[in-house]
Short mmCIF file of C-alpha atoms in Angstrom, two decimals:
data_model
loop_
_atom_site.label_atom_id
_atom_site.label_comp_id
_atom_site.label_asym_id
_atom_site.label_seq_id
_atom_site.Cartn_x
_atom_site.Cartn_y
_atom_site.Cartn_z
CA UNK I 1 -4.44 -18.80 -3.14
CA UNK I 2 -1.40 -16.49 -2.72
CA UNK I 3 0.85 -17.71 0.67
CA UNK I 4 3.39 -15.47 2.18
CA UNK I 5 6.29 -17.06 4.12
CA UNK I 6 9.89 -15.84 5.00
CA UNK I 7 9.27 -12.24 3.12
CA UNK I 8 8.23 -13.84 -0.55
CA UNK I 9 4.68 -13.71 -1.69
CA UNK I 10 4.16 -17.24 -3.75
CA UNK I 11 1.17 -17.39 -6.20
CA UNK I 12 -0.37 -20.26 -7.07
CA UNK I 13 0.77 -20.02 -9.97
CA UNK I 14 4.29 -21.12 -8.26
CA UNK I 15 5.88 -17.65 -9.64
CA UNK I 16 7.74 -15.77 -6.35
CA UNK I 17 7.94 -12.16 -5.05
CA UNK I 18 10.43 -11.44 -2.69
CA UNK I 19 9.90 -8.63 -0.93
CA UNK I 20 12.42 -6.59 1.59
CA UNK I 21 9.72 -5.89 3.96
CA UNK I 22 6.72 -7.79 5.16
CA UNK I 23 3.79 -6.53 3.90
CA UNK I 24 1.99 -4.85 0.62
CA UNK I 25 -0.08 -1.83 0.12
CA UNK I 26 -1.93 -0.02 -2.37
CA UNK I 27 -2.67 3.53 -3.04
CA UNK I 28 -4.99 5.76 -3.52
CA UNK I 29 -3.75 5.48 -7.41
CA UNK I 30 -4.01 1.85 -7.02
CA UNK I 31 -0.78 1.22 -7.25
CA UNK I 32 0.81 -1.83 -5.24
CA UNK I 33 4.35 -2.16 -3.81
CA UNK I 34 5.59 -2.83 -0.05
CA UNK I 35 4.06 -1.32 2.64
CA UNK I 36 7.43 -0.09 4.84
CA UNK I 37 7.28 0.19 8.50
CA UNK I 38 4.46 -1.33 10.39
CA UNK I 39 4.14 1.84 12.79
CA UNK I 40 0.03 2.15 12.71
CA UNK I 41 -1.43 -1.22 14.35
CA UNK I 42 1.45 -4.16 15.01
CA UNK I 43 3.16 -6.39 17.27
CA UNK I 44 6.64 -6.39 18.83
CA UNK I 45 8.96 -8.54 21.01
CA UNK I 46 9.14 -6.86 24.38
CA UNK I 47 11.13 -8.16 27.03
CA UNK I 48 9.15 -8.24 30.65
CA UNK I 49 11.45 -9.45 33.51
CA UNK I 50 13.51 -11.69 31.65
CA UNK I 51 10.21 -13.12 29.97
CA UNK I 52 10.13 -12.89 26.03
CA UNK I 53 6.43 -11.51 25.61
CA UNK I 54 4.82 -10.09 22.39
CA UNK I 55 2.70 -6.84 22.95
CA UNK I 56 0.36 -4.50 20.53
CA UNK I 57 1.37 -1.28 19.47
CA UNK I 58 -1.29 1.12 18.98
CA UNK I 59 0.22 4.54 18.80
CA UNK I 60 -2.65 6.34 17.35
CA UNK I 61 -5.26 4.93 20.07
CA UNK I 62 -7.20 3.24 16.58
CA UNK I 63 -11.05 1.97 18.35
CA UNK I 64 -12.07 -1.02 17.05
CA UNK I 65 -14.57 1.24 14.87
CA UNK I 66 -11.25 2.45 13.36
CA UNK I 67 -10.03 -0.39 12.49
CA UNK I 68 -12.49 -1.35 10.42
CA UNK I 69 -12.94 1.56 8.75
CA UNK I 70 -9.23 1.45 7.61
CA UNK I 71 -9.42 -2.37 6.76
CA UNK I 72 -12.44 -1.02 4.17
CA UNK I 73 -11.57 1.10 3.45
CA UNK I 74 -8.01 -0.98 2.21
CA UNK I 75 -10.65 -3.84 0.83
CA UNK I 76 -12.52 -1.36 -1.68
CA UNK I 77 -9.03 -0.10 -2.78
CA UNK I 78 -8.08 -4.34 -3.85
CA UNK I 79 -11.85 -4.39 -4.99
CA UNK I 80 -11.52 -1.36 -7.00
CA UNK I 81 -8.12 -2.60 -8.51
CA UNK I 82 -9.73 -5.95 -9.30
CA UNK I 83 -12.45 -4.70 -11.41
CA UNK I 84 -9.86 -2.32 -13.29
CA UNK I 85 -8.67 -4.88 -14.08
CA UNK I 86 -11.26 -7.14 -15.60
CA UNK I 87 -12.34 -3.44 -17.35
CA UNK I 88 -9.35 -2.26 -19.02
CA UNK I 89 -6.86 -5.45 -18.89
CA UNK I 90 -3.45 -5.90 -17.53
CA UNK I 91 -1.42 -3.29 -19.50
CA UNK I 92 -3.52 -0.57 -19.67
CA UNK I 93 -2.78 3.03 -17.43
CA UNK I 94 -6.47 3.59 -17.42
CA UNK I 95 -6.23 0.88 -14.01
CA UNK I 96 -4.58 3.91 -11.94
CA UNK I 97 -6.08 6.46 -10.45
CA UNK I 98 -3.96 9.13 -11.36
CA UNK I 99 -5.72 11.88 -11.16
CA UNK I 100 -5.93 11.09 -7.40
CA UNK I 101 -1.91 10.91 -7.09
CA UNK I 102 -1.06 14.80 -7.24
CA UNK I 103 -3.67 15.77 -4.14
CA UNK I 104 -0.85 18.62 -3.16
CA UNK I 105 1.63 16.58 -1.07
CA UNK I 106 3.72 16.14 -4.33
CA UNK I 107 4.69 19.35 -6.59
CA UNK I 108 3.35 19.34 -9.86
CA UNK I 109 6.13 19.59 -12.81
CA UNK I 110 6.35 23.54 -14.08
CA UNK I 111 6.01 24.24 -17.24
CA UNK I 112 9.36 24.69 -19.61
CA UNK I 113 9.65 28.28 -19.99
CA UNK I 114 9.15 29.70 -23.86
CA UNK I 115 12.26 29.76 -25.57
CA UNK I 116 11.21 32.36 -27.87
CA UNK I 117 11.10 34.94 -25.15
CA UNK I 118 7.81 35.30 -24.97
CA UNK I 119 5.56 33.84 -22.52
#
């Protein structure tokens, strides 16, 4: 099983990812890469009257209920990725989902205008 230590993901395999950050993620598309800043659920180092103490941040007030769903709902993402796998095999783009990348928050490329003139 896959161990991560000192930001690099070893497989067992023995093959090594180092990462800049310290975690993964995957997208909607089912694409994987790092996940950047862990500003939705995490721990820090706070300092409390000269006392080194580590506290939870929990700026969106996530219930337990919450948490779960978003841990799901990141599980059927892996699951989903998984069996795209198996399905279509390592190299092929029918593993993304992307369709599901361009849901508005990215502009879709215009079309070239007609150099002829007309359009």
């Amino acid at each position: 099983m896959a161990d991560f230590k000192r930001r690099t993901l070893t497989l067992s395999t023995g093959k090594q990812i180092k990462l800049f950050g310290n975690s993964l993620a995957i997208g909607k598309s089912l694409e994987i890469g790092e996940g950047g800043a862990p500003n939705i659920f995490s721990s820090f180092s706070g300092i409390d009257l000269g006392k080194s103490s580590l506290a939870v941040t929990n700026p969106y007030k996530l219930t337990v209920e919450e948490m779960h769903e978003i841990a799901d709902f990141q599980i059927q993402l892996w699951i989903e990725l998984k069996n795209r796998i198996r399905e279509f095999g390592i190299n092929s783009t029918k593993i993304f989902n992307i369709e599901k990348q361009n849901d508005g928050s990215t502009p879709a490329k215009k079309k070239a205008p007609d150099k002829s003139g007309t359009e």
